Every structure is written in structure tokens, then in C-alpha cells.
Short mmCIF file of C-alpha atoms and ligand atoms in Angstrom, two decimals:
data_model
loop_
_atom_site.label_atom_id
_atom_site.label_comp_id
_atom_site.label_asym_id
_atom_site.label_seq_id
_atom_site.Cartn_x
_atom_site.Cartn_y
_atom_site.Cartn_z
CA UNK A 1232 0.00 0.00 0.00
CA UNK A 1233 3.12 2.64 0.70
CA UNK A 1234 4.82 2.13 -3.24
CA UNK A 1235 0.53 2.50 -4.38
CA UNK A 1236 1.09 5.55 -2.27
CA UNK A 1237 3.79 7.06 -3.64
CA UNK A 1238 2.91 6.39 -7.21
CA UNK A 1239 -0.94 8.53 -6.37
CA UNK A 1240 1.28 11.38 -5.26
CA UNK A 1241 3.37 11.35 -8.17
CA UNK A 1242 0.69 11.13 -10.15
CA UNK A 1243 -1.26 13.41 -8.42
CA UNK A 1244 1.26 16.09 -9.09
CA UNK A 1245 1.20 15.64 -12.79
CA UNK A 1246 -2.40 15.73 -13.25
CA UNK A 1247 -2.77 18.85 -10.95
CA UNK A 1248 -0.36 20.48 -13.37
CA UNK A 1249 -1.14 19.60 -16.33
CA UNK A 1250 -1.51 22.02 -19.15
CA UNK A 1251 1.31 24.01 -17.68
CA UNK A 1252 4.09 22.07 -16.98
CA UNK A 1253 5.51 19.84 -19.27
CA UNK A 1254 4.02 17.85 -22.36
CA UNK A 1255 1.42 16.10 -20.24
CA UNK A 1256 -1.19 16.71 -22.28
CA UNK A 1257 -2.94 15.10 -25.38
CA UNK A 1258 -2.23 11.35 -27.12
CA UNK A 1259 0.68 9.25 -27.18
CA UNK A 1260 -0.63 7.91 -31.01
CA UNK A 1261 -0.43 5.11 -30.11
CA UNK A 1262 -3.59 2.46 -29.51
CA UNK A 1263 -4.25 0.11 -26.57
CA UNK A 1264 -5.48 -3.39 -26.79
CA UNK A 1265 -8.85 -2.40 -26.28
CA UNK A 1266 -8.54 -0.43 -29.49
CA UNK A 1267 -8.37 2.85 -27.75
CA UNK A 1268 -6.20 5.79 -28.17
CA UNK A 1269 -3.55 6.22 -25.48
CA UNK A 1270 -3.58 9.72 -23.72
CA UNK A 1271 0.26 10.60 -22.37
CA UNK A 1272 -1.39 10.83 -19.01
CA UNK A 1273 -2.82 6.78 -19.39
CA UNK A 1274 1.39 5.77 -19.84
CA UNK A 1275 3.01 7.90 -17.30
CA UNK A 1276 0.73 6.41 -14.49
CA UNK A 1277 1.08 3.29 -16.06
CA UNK A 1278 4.70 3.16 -16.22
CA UNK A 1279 5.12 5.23 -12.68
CA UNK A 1280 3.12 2.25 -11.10
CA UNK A 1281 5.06 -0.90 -13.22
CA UNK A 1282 8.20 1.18 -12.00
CA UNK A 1283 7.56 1.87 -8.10
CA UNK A 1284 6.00 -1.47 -7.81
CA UNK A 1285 8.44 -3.66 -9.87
CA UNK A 1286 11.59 -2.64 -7.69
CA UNK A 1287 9.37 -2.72 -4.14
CA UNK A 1288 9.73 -6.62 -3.52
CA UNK A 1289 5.80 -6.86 -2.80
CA UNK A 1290 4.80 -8.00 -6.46
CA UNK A 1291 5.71 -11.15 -8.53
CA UNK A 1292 3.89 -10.06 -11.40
CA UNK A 1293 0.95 -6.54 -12.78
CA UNK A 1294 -1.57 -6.50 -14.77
CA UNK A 1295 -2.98 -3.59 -16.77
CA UNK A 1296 -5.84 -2.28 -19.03
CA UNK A 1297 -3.04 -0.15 -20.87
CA UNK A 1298 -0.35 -3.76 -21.54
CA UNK A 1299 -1.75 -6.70 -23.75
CA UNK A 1300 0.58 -8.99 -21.65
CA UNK A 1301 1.34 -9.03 -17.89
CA UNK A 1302 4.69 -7.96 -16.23
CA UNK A 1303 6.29 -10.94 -14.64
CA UNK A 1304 8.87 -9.42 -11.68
CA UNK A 1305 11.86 -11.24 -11.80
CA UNK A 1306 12.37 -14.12 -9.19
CA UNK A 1307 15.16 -12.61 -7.05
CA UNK A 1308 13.06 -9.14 -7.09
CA UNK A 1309 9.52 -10.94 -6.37
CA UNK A 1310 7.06 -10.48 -3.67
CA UNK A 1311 3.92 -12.63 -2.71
CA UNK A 1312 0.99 -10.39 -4.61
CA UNK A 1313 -0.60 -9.81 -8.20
CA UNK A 1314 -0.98 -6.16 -8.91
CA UNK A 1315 -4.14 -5.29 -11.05
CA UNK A 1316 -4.56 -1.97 -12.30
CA UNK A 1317 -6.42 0.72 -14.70
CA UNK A 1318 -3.75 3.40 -14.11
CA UNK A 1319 -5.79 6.09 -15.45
CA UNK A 1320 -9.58 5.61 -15.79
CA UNK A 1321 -11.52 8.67 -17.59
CA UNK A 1322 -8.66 9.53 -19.51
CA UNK A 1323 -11.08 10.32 -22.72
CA UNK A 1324 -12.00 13.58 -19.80
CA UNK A 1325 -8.02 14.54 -19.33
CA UNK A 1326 -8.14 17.83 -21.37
CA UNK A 1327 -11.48 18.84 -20.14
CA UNK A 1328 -9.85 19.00 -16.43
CA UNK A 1329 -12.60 16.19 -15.23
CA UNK A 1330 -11.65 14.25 -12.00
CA UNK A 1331 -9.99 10.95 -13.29
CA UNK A 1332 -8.40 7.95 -11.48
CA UNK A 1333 -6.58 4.81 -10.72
CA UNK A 1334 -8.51 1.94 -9.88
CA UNK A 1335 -6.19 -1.29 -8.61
CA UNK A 1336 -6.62 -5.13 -6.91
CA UNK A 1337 -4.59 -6.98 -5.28
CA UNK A 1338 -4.59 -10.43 -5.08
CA UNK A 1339 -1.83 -13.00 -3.65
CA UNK A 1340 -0.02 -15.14 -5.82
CA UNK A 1341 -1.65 -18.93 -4.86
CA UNK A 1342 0.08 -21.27 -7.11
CA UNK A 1343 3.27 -22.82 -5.36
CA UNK A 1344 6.95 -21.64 -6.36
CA UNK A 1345 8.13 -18.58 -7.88
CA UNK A 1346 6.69 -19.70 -11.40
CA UNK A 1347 3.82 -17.18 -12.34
CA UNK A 1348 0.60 -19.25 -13.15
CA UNK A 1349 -2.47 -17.98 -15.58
CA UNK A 1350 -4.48 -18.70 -12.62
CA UNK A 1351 -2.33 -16.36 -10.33
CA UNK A 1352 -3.86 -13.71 -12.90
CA UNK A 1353 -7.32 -14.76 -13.64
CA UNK A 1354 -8.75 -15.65 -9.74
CA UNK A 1355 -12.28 -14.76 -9.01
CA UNK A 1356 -13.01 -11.58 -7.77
CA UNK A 1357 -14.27 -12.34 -4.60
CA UNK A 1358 -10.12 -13.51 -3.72
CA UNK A 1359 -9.24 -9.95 -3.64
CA UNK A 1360 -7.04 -9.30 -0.86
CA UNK A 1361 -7.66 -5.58 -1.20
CA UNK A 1362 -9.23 -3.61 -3.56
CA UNK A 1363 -9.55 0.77 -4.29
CA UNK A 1364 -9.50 3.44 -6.55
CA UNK A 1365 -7.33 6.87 -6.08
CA UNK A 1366 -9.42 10.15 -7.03
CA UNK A 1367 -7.36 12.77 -8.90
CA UNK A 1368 -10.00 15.46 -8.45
CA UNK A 1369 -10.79 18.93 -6.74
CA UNK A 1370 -8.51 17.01 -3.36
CA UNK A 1371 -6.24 13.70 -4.30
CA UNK A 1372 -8.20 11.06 -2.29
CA UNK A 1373 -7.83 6.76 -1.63
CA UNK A 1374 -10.40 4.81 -1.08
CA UNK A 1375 -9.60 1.14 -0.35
CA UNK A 1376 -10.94 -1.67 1.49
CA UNK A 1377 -9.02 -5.04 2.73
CA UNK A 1378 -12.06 -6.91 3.81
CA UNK A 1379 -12.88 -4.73 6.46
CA UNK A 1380 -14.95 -1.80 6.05
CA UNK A 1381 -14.14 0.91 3.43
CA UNK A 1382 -12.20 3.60 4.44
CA UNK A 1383 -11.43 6.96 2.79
CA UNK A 1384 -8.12 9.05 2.90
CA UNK A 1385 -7.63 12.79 1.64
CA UNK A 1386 -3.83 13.54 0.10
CA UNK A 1387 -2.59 16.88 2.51
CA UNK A 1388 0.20 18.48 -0.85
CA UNK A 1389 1.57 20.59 1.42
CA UNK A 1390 2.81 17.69 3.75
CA UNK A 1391 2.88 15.07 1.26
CA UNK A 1392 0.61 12.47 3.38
CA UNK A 1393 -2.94 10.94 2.93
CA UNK A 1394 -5.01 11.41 5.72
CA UNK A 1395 -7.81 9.25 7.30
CA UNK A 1396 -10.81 11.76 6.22
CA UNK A 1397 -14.02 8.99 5.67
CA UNK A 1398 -13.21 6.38 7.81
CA UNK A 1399 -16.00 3.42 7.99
CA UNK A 1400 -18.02 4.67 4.38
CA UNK A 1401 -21.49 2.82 3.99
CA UNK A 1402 -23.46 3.32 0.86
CA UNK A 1403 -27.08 4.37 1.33
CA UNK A 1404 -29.27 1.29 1.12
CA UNK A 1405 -31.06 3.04 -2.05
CA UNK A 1406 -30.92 6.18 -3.21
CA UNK A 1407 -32.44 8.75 -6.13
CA UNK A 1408 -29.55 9.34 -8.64
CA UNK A 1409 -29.24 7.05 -11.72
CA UNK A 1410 -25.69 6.71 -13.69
CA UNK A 1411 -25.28 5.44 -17.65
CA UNK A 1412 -24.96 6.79 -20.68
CA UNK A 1413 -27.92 7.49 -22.54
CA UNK A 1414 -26.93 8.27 -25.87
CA UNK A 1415 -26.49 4.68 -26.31
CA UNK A 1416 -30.11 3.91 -26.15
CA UNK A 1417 -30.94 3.11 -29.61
CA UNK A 1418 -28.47 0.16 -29.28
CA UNK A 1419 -29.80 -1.34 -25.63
CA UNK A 1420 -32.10 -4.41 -25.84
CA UNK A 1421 -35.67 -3.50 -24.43
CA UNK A 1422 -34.86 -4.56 -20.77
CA UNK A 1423 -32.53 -1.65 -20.33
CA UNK A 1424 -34.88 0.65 -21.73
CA UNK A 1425 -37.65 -0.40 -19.70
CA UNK A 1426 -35.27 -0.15 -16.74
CA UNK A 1427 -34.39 3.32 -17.46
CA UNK A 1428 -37.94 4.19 -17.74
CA UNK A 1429 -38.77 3.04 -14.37
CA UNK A 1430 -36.34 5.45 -12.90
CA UNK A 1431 -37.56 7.78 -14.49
CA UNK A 1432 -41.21 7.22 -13.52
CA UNK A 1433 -43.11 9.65 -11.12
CA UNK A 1434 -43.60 7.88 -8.12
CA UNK A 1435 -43.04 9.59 -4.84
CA UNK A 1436 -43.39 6.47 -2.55
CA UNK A 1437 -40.67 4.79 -4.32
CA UNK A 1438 -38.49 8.09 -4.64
CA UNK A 1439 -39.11 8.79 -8.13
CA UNK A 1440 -38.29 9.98 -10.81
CA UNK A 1441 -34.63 9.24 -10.25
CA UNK A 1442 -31.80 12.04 -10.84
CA UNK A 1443 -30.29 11.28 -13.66
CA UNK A 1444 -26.08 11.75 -13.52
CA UNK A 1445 -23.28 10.99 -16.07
CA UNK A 1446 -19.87 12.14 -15.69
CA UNK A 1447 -18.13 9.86 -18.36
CA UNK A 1448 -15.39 8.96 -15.96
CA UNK A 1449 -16.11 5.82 -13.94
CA UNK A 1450 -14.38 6.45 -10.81
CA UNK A 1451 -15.75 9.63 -10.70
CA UNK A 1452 -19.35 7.68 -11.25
CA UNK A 1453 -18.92 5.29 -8.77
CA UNK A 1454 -17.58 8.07 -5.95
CA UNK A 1455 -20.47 9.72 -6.19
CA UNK A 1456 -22.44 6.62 -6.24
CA UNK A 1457 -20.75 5.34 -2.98
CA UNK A 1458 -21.02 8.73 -1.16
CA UNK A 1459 -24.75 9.71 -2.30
CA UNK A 1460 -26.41 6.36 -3.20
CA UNK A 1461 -27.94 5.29 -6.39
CA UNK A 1462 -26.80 3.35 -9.57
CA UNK A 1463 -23.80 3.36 -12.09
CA UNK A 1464 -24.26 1.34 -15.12
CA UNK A 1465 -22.47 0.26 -18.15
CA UNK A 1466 -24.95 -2.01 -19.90
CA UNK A 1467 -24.10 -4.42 -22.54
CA UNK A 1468 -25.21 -3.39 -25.86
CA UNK A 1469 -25.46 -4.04 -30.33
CA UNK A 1470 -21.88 -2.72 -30.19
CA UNK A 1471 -20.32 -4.56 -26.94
CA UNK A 1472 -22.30 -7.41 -25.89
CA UNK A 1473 -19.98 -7.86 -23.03
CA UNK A 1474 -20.34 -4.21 -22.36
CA UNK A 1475 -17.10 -1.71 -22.30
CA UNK A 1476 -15.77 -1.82 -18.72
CA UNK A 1477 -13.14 -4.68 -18.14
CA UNK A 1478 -13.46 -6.99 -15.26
CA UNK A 1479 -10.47 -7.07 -13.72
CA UNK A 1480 -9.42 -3.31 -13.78
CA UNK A 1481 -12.64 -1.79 -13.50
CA UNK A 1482 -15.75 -4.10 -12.35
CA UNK A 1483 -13.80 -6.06 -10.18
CA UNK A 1484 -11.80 -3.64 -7.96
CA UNK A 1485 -14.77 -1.50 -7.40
CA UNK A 1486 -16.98 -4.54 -6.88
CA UNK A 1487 -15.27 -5.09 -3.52
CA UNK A 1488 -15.55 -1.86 -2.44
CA UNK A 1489 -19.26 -1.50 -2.86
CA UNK A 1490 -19.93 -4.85 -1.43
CA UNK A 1491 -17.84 -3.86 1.73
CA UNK A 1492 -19.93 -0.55 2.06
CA UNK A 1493 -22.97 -2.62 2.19
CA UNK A 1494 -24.06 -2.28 -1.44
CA UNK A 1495 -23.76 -4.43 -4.51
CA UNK A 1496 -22.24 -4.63 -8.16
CA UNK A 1497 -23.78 -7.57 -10.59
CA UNK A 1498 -23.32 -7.99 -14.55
CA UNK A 1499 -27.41 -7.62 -14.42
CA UNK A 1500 -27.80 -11.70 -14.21
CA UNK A 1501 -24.66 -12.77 -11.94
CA UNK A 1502 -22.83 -11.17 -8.95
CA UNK A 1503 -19.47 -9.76 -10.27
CA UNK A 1504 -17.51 -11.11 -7.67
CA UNK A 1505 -18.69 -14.10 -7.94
CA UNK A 1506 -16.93 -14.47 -11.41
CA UNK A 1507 -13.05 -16.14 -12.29
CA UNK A 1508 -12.26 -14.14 -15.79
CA UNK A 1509 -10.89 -16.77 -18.42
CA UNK A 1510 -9.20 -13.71 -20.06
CA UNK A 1511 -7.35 -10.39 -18.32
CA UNK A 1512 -8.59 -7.76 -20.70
CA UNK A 1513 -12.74 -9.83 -20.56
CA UNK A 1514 -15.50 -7.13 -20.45
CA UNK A 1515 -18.61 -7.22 -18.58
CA UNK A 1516 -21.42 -5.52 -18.02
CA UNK A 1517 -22.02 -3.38 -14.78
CA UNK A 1518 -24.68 -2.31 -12.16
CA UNK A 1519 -23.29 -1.18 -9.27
CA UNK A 1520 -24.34 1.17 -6.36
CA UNK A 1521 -27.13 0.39 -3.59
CA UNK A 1522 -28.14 -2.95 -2.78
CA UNK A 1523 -31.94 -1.81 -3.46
CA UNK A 1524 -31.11 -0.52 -6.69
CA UNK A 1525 -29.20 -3.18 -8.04
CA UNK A 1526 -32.11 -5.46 -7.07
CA UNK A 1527 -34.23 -3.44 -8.86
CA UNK A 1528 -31.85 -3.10 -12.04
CA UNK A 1529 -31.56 -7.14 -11.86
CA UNK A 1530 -35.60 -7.60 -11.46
CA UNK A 1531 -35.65 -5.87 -14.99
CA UNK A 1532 -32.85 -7.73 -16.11
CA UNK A 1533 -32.96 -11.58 -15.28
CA UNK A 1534 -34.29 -13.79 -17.69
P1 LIG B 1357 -10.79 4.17 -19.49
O1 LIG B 1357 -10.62 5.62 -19.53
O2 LIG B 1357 -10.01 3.51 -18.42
O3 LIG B 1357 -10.63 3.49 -20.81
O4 LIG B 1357 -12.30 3.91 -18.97
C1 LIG B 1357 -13.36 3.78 -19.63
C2 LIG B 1357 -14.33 4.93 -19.40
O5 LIG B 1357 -13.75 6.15 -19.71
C3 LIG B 1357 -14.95 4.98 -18.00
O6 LIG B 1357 -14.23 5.76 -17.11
C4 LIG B 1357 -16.31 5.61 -18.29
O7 LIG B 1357 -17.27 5.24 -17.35
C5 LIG B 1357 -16.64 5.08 -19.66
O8 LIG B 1357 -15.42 4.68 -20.27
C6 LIG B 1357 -17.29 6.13 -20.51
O9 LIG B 1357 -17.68 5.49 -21.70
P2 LIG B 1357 -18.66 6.22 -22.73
O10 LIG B 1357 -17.91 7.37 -23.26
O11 LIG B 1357 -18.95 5.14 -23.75
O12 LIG B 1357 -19.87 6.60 -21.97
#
């Protein structure tokens, strides 16, 4: 957790100063295996974190949305853990100064010897030994969770630390605010349509009609949706059946978190954490936010 440290701070700085120091800004040109263009931003915090993390002894191997293929630490330079990360999630919202993040997992390596195994790399989410996101926003914050309780910590730049600043967060058991993007309608299959429309009935018992909020950068979704209550989604669709948001660097991670604040994240028919990925870069889709609300989102959506 101290190298993850150091690499949000370093980060941290960059972001915060972007657009005047440096060339920061704009795409690398080049195009990630998810067929999306690479921002400058996405490889500095990817390369800060394989850096810090490769020469700290706690990690035998990362994995990342932003490398095809894993990094496998050396055996003399190994430590017991996977890394899993999304270095920089929201990067499409870089140059329009929008909060972006880091999202990460950890999980310990649990085949015997120093070989790597696929299945060190593709366990089941619920195996996480810790999970959390890092919020480069209006404050620098961590939010993480090992199991116990979620607990949020605020970056102090003039001292360089992370303080405790949410300790014990809970996520309302439902809430008003409703999280996807809707100019994808026209491609949704009528259960997500329907869905959306019963949020957006007027019923005052059931507090609707739901608020309707889309920032385009996940972890900036899902803080809101942990803090306020409500429902981030990334529905499959004609275009990605699996939906766009990958399982291990995205659903995953924040997956544990929610759960561990008392609410829930599902692909709409099976509990994410409940899945073991067959591939690191597999897509699914995502409903996450309060446990009443991803009940309701799955009443609409189960066969
Ligand atoms: P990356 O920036 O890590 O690729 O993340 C994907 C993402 O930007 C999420 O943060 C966000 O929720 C989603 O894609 C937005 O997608 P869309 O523009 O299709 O609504």
C-alpha cells in the first residue's frame, strides 16, 4: 500500500499540473489493446506504477488495461501479490480537467513456487485481498478496502501524506440518482430501456423519478455513487455485448468496495464477484451502487 502511495502522489502532481508544466497533455498515437487511443497521461501512471512497484519486492507479477501482456517481476526481485490496475480511468476527460483515477486489486499469488501461473492472474473476484480506486480530483483522495470496512483518505500536498478523512463509508441502502450513458439507447435491448424508464417514472413512494447523472469517468461515477447512493451502469449493448468496462481493472476492484460498504455490483444476471475471468482484458457488463437498486436493475434484467 506505501509504493501504491507514492505512485498517487506522483501522479497526483502531474495531473494537478497539467496544461502548464511539461508535455502532459494530449495522445501518445499510439492504440491500446482495447482499441483505444492512449492519452500521455494513461502511460506515465502506467509506467510510474510498473516502475515503483516492480523494484518494491511486494509484487511477482501486474496486470494492466493499458499492456496486452502481464509484467512478470523477476524471481530474485519478487514479492507474494498480483498487482491489477487501470492506471488512469476517464482519460477520454483529461483535457477537459474532469476528475480521473486509478482503480487497482490486489490479489496474492496462490500457485506454489516462484513460477507465475495464468491462474495467479485470472482468480475470481471475490479472492481480492484488497481492492480501491485513487481520485485525482478537486482534493487527491484513496479509497480502499481489505475486507474490512471501506475507508477513505484525503492527500494533505503541502505535507505530502494521505489522511484518514471517511473512515468506515457505507453506501445508502437506495438512493435517487441514476448513472449510464444514454446516448447509447438506440443500441440497448428493451430490458434496459424499460429499466431506465422506471427510474424515471413519477412515483413519490418509491423516490421517483430518479436524478439522472453521467460524468463519463467511472471512478468519478462510482464516488459519487458510494457517497450519495444510487446506480452506475455500463450495460451491454449491439456494439459490446460484453459491455465496455473490463473486469479485472474496472468491475472487479470496485466490486469489492461496494460490497464492503454494504451495497452491490452484478453484470445484471450474476454477482461480479462471484466471477473467475478466463481472459485479463474480458468485459462485462455493470450495475453497481445500492443494494436496493441493483435489485431493482436485476428484477428488470434476469431472464
Ligand atoms: P478508461 O478511460 O479507463 O478506458 O475507462 C473507460 C471509461 O472512460 C470509463 O471511465 C467511463 O465510465 C466510460 O469509459 C465512458 O464510456 P462512454 O464514453 O462510452 O460513456
Amino acid at each position: 500500500m506505501n509504493e501504491i502511495l507514492v505512485a498517487a502522489k506522483i501522479i497526483s502532481l502531474e495531473v494537478n499540473k497539467a496544461g502548464i508544466g511539461g508535455d502532459i497533455l494530449g495522445l501518445t498515437g499510439s492504440i491500446n489493446v482495447h482499441g483505444e487511443e492512449v492519452q500521455k497521461l494513461d502511460e506515465f501512471a502506467n509506467s510510474t506504477f510498473v516502475h515503483i512497484l516492480s523494484k518494491s519486492g511486494t509484487v511477482c507479477a501486474i496486470t494492466s488495461e493499458e499492456m496486452e501482456k502481464p509484467v512478470i517481476i523477476p524471481e530474485k526481485k519478487a514479492g507474494k501479490y498480483v498487482f491489477v490496475m487501470d492506471p488512469l480511468d476517464g482519460s477520454s476527460n483529461i483535457d477537459v480537467n474532469v476528475s480521473i483515477g486509478t482503480i487497482f486489486s490486489i490479489y496474492r499469488k496462490i500457485t506454489p513456487g516462484s513460477l507465475v501461473a495464468e491462474t495467479d492472474l485470472l482468480q475470481k473476484g471475490a479472492d481480492q485481498v484488497a481492492g480501491g480506486y485513487i481520485v485525482y480530483g478537486s482534493s487527491t483522495m484513496l479509497i480502499y478496502s481489505s475486507g474490512s470496512g471501506v475507508h477513505g483518505f484525503t492527500l494533505d500536498p503541502s505535507i505530502g501524506e494521505f489522511f484518514l478523512s471517511h473512515p468506515d463509508m457505507k453506501i445508502p441502502k437506495q438512493g435517487n440518482i441514476y448513472s449510464v450513458n444514454e446516448g447509447n439507447q438506440l443500441i440497448w435491448d428493451s430490458k434496459q430501456i424499460n429499466l431506465i424508464n422506471y427510474f424515471k417514472q413519477i412515483d413519490e413512494r418509491t423516490k421517483r423519478p430518479y436524478k439522472a447523472r453521467y460524468i463519463g469517468s467511472m471512478v468519478s461515477d462510482f464516488h459519487r455513487t458510494l457517497l450519495k447512493g444510487g446506480i452506475f451502469m455500463y450495460p451491454k449493448d449491439h456494439k459490446n455485448p460484453n459491455g465496455k468496462l473490463r473486469f479485472a481493472f474496472e468491475a472487479s476492484p470496485l466490486a469489492f468496495i461496494v460490497e464492503n460498504a454494504g451495497g452491490s455490483a452484478s453484470t445484471g444476471e450474476e454477482r461480479i464477484l462471484d466471477i473467475v475471468p478466463s481472459n485479463i482484458h474480458q468485459c462485462v457488463p455493470l450495475y453497481i451502487g445500492s443494494r436496493e437498486d441493483v435489485k431493482t436493475a436485476e428484477s428488470f434484467l434476469k431472464d
